[in-house]
Short mmCIF file of C-alpha atoms in Angstrom, two decimals:
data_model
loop_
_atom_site.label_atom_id
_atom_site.label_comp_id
_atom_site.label_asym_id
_atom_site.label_seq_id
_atom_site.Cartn_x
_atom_site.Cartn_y
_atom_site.Cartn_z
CA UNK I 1 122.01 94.30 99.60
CA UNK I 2 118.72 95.81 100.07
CA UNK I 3 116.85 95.80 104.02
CA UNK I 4 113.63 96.50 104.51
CA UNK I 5 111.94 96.41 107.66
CA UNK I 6 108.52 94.73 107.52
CA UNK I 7 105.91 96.83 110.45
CA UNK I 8 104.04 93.44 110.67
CA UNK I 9 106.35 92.80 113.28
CA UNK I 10 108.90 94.80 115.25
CA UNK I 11 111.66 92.14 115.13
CA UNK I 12 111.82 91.12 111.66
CA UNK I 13 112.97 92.12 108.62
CA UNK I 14 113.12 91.28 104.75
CA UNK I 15 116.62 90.83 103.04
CA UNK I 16 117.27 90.53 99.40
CA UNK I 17 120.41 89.68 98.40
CA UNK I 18 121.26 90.02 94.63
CA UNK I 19 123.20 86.99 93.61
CA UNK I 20 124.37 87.23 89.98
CA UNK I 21 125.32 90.56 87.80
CA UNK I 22 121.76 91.49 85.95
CA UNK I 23 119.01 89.58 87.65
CA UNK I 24 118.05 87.36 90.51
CA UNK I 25 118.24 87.81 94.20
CA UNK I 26 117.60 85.36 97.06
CA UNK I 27 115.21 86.94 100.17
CA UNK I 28 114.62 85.89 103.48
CA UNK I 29 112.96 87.47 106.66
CA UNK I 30 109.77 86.65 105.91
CA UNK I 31 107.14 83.92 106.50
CA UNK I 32 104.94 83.36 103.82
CA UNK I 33 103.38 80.75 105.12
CA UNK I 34 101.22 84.07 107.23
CA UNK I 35 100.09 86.61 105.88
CA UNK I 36 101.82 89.52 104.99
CA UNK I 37 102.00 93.15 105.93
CA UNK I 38 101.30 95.79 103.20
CA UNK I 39 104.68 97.28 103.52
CA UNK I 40 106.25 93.85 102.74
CA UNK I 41 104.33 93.01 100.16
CA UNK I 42 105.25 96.68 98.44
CA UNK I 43 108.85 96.05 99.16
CA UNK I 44 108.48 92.73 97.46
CA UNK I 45 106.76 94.11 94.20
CA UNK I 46 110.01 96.64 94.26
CA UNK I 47 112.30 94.10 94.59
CA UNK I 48 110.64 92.19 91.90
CA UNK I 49 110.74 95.06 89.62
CA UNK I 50 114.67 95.37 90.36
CA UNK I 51 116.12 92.31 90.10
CA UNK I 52 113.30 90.10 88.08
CA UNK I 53 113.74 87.24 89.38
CA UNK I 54 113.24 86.57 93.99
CA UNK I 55 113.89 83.22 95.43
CA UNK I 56 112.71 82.08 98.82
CA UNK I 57 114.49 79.21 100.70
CA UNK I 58 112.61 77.24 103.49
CA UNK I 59 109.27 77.87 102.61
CA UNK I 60 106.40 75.03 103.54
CA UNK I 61 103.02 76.09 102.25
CA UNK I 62 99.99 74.85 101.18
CA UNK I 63 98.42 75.10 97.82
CA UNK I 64 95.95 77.36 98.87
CA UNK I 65 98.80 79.83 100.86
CA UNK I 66 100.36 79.84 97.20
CA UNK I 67 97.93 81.33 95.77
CA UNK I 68 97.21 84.05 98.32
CA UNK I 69 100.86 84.88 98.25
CA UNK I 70 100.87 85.37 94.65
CA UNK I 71 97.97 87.77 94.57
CA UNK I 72 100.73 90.62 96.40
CA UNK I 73 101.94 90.77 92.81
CA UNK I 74 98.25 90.72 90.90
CA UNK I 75 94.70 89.42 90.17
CA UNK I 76 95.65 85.50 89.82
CA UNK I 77 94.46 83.26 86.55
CA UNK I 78 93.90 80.17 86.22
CA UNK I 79 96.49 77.52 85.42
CA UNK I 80 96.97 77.42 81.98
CA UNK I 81 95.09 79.05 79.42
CA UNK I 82 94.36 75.75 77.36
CA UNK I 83 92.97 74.01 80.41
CA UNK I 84 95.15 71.57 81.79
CA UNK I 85 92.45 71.27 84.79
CA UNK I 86 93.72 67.77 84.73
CA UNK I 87 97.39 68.91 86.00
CA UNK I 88 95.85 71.26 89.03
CA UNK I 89 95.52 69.36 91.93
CA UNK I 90 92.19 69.03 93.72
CA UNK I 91 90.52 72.28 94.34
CA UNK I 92 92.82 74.88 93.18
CA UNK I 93 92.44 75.59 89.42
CA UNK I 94 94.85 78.22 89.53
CA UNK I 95 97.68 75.58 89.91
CA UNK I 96 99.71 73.96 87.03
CA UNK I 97 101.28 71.05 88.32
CA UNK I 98 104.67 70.15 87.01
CA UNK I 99 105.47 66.68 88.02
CA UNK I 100 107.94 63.94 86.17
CA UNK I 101 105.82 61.39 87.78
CA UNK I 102 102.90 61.89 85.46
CA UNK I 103 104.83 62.57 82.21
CA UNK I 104 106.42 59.35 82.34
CA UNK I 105 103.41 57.80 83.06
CA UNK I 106 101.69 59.45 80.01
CA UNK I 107 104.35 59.33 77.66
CA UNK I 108 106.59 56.13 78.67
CA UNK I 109 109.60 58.91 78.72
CA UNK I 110 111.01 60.84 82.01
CA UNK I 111 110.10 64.82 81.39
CA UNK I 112 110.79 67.47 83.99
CA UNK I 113 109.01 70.15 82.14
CA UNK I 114 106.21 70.93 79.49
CA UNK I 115 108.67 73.70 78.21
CA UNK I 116 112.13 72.61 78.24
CA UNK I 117 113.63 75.50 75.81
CA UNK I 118 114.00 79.29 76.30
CA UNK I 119 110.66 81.03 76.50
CA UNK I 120 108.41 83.45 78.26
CA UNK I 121 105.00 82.03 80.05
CA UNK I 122 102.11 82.14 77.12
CA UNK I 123 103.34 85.41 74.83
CA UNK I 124 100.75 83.71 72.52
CA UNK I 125 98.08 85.40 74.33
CA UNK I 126 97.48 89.21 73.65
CA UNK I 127 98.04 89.76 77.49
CA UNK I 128 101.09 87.10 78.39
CA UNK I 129 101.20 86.78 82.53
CA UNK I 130 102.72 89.53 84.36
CA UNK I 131 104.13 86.88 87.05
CA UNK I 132 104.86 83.70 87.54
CA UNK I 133 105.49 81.77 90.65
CA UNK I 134 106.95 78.73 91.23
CA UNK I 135 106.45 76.29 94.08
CA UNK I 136 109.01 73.18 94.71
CA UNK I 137 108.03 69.99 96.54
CA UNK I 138 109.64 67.11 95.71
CA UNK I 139 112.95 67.71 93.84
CA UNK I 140 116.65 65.65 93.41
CA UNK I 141 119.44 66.45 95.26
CA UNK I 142 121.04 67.70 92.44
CA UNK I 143 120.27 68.68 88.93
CA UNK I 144 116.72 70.51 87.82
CA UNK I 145 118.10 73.95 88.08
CA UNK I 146 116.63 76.86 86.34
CA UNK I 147 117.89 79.94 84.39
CA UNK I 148 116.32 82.96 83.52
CA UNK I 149 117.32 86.03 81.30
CA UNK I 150 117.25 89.68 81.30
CA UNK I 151 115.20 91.18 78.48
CA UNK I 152 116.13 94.61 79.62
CA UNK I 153 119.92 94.21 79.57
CA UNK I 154 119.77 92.42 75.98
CA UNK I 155 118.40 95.30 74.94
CA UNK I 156 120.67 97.60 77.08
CA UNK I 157 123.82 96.44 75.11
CA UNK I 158 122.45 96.68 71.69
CA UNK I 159 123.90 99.19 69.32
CA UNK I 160 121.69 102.50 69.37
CA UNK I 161 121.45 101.98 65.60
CA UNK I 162 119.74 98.60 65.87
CA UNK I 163 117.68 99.48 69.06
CA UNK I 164 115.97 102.11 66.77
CA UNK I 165 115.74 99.63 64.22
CA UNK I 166 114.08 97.09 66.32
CA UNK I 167 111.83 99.69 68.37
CA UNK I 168 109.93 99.95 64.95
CA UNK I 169 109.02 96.05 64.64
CA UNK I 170 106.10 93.57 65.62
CA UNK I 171 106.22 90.01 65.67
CA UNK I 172 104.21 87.10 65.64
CA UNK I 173 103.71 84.87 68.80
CA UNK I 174 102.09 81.37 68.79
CA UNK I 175 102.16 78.19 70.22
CA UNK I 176 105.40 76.29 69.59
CA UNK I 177 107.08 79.23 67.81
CA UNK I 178 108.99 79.06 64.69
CA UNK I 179 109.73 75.23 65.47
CA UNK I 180 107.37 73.05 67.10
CA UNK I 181 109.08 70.78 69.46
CA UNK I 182 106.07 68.40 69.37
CA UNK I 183 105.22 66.00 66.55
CA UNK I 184 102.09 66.76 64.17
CA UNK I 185 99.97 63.47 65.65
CA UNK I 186 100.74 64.93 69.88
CA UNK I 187 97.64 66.29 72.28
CA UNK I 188 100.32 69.31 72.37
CA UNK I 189 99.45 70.22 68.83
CA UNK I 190 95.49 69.00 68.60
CA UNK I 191 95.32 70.77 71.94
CA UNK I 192 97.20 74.44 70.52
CA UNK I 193 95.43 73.64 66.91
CA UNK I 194 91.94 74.10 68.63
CA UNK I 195 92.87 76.93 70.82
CA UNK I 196 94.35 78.82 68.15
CA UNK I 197 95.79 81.48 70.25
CA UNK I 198 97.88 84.31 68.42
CA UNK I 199 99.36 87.63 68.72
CA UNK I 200 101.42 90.25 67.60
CA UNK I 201 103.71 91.86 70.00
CA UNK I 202 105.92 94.64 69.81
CA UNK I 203 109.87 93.61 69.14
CA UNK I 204 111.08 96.08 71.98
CA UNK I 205 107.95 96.69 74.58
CA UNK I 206 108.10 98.57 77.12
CA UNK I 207 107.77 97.93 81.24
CA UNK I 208 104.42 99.13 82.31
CA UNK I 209 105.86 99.63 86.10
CA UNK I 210 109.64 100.95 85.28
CA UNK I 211 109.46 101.44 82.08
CA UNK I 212 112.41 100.27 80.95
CA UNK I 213 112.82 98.93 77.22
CA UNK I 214 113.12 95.05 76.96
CA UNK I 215 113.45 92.71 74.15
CA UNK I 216 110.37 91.22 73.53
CA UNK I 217 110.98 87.66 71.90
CA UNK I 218 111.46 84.29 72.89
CA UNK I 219 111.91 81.17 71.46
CA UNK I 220 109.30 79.50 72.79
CA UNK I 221 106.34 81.29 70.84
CA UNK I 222 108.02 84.02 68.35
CA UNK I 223 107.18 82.64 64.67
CA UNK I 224 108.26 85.41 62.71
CA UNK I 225 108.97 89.20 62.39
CA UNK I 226 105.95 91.27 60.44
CA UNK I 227 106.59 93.20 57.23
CA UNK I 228 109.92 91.05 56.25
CA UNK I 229 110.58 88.09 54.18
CA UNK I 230 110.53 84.87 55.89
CA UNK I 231 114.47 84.47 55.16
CA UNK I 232 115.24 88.15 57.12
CA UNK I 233 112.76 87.05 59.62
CA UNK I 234 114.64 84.21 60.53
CA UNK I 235 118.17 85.83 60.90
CA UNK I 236 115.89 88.77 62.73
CA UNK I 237 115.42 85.89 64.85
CA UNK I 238 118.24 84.18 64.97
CA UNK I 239 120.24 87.11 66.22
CA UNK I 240 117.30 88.23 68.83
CA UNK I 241 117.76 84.89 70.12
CA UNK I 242 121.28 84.86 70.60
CA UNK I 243 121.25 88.05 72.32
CA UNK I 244 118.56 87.04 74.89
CA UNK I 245 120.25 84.37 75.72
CA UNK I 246 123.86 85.41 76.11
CA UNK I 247 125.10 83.98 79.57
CA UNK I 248 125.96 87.25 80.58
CA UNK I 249 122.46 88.12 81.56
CA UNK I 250 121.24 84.90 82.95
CA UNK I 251 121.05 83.83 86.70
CA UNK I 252 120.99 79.61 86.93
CA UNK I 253 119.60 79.28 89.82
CA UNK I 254 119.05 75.32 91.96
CA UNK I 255 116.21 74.42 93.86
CA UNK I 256 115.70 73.15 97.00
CA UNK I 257 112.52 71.36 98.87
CA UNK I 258 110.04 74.13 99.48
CA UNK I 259 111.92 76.84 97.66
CA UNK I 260 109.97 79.40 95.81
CA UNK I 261 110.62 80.87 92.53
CA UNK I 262 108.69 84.70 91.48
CA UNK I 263 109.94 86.29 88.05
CA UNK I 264 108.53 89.45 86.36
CA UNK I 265 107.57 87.23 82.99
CA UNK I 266 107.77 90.57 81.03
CA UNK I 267 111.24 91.42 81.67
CA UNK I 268 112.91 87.52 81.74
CA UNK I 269 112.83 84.51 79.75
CA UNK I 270 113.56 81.24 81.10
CA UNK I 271 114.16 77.58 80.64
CA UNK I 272 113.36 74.67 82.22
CA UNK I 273 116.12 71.38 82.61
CA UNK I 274 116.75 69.17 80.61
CA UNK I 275 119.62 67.05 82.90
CA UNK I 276 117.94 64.90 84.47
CA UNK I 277 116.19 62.58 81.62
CA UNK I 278 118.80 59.75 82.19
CA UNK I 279 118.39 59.96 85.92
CA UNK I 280 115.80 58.20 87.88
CA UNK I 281 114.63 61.20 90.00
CA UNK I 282 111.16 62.88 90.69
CA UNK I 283 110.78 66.60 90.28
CA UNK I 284 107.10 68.12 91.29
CA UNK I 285 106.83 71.96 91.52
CA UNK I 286 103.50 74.17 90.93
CA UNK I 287 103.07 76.73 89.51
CA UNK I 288 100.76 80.18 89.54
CA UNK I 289 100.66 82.96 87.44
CA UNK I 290 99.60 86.79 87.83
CA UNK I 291 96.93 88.10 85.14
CA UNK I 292 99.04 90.61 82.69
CA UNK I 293 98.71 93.92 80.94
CA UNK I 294 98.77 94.02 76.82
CA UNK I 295 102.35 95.08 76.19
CA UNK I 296 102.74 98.17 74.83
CA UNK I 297 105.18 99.23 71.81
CA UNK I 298 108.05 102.49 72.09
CA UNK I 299 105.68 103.75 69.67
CA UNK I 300 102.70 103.72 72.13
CA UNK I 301 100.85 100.94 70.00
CA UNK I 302 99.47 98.08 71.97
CA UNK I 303 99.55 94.14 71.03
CA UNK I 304 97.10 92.91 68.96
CA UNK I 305 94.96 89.57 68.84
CA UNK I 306 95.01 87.59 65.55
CA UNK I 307 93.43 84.81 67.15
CA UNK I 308 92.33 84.22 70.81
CA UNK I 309 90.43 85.89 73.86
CA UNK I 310 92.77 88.31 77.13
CA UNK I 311 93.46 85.27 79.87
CA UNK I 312 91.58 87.01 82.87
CA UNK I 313 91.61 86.30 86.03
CA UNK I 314 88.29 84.93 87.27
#
């Protein structure tokens, strides 16, 4: 358990409890519905850095307190780099809103996600979000939870043989990955077609702040390893995957009104639920994320841009 006191005030103080083996910890003693002192904010971003994924209980903002609290971890973008202005409610662009209400509406179907399968926030662009947070309003009383995964200890537990191995690739990130999950006629792929966004990240990158090696592929926008054949690429891949996903480095983790989810999107991947679809529920949660750094390689070589501008905060 990790105490900090926060100088704001002489009575209260910040407590993050980790709560599963690799990643995730759940904080209280603090009100972010006010602003917060410098030292919390600095204990925060350390906390962060530790344990990759916080979660705050009991937490009643506004839209516009959402934001401010996410700039303690960085410059903050806008919602989505294809747009979406359509899903950020009135007046604050920086929010994506995630609601079930409005995917039923537009696709006859209950959805509780855009991105329901392991992934990272955008690695498609050259400079993927350092941080994401995650705001929940209206969600069931059970069901909707949320897991994450730690990059660094998939990498951690790797033979040395095959870390060096690895340390030496790049890969491919675009929209939908090696797999699609949309159909060819969908607004998801006109929408991605136009865009056109695509990089080329380093397999292992590593941690601008601790510095600490982490697999650096996800389902969710990985296509396919550079300078193989497309049949090692895909066992490449298929093994990657496994690893970053082994339930040994995840944290599942359930939310509860006005809960608040931060992860360091460099060093996790996550995925959305998908147990609720038979269930006639409403989830709504919004989200922000933090502008990010181009990842950098073990060999000191930074990402590259095939296709595609840095997502910048205004």
């Amino acid at each position: 358990m990790t105490s900090v006191l926060d100088r704001s005030t002489s009575s209260s103080k910040l407590t993050v409890e980790p709560i599963a083996g690799y990643l995730g910890a759940e904080v209280s003693g603090v009100d972010i519905s006010e602003p917060i002192s410098d030292a919390t904010a600095e204990a925060l971003r350390s906390a962060l850095y530790e344990y990759k994924v916080l979660f705050f209980r009991d937490q009643p903002i506004s839209h516009g307190r959402q934001v401010e609290f996410t700039r303690t971890f960085g410059p903050v973008t806008d919602a989505h780099p294809l747009g979406y202005t359509d899903k950020s409610p009135d007046g604050h662009p920086e929010i994506l809103e995630v609601d079930s209400r409005t995917y039923a509406r537009r696709g006859g179907a209950r959805k509780y996600s855009y991105a329901s399968f392991w992934h990272q926030d955008v690695t498609a662009l050259v400079n993927p979000p350092a941080v994401t947070v995650l705001r929940a309003e209206l969600v069931p009383d059970f069901g909707g939870d949320t897991t994450w995964a730690d990059l660094g200890a998939a990498y951690d537990n790797l033979p040395g043989s095959l870390q060096r191995f690895l340390e030496g690739l790049y890969a491919e990130n675009r929209f939908g990955g090696r797999t699609p999950k949309w159909t060819s006629d969908s607004e998801a792929q006109s929408i991605t077609a136009e865009a056109n966004i695509v990089s080329e990240h380093p397999v292992v990158r590593v941690h601008p702040v601790t510095g600490r090696k982490l697999l650096y592929v996800n389902p969710g926008f990985t296509s396919r390893i550079l300078g193989v054949s497309a049949s090692q690429s895909d066992r490449l891949l298929d093994l990657l995957f496994a690893e970053i996903t082994n339930p040994a480095y995840t944290v599942r983790i359930g939310w509860t009104p006005n809960s608040i989810g931060v992860w360091d999107n460099r060093a996790t991947i996550h995925q959305a639920p998908t147990d609720l679809d038979h269930l006639d529920v409403v989830r709504v949660l919004h989200r922000t994320t933090v502008e990010g750094d181009i990842p950098v390689g073990v060999d000191g070589r930074q990402s590259r841009s095939v296709s595609g501008d840095p997502f910048l905060a205004r």
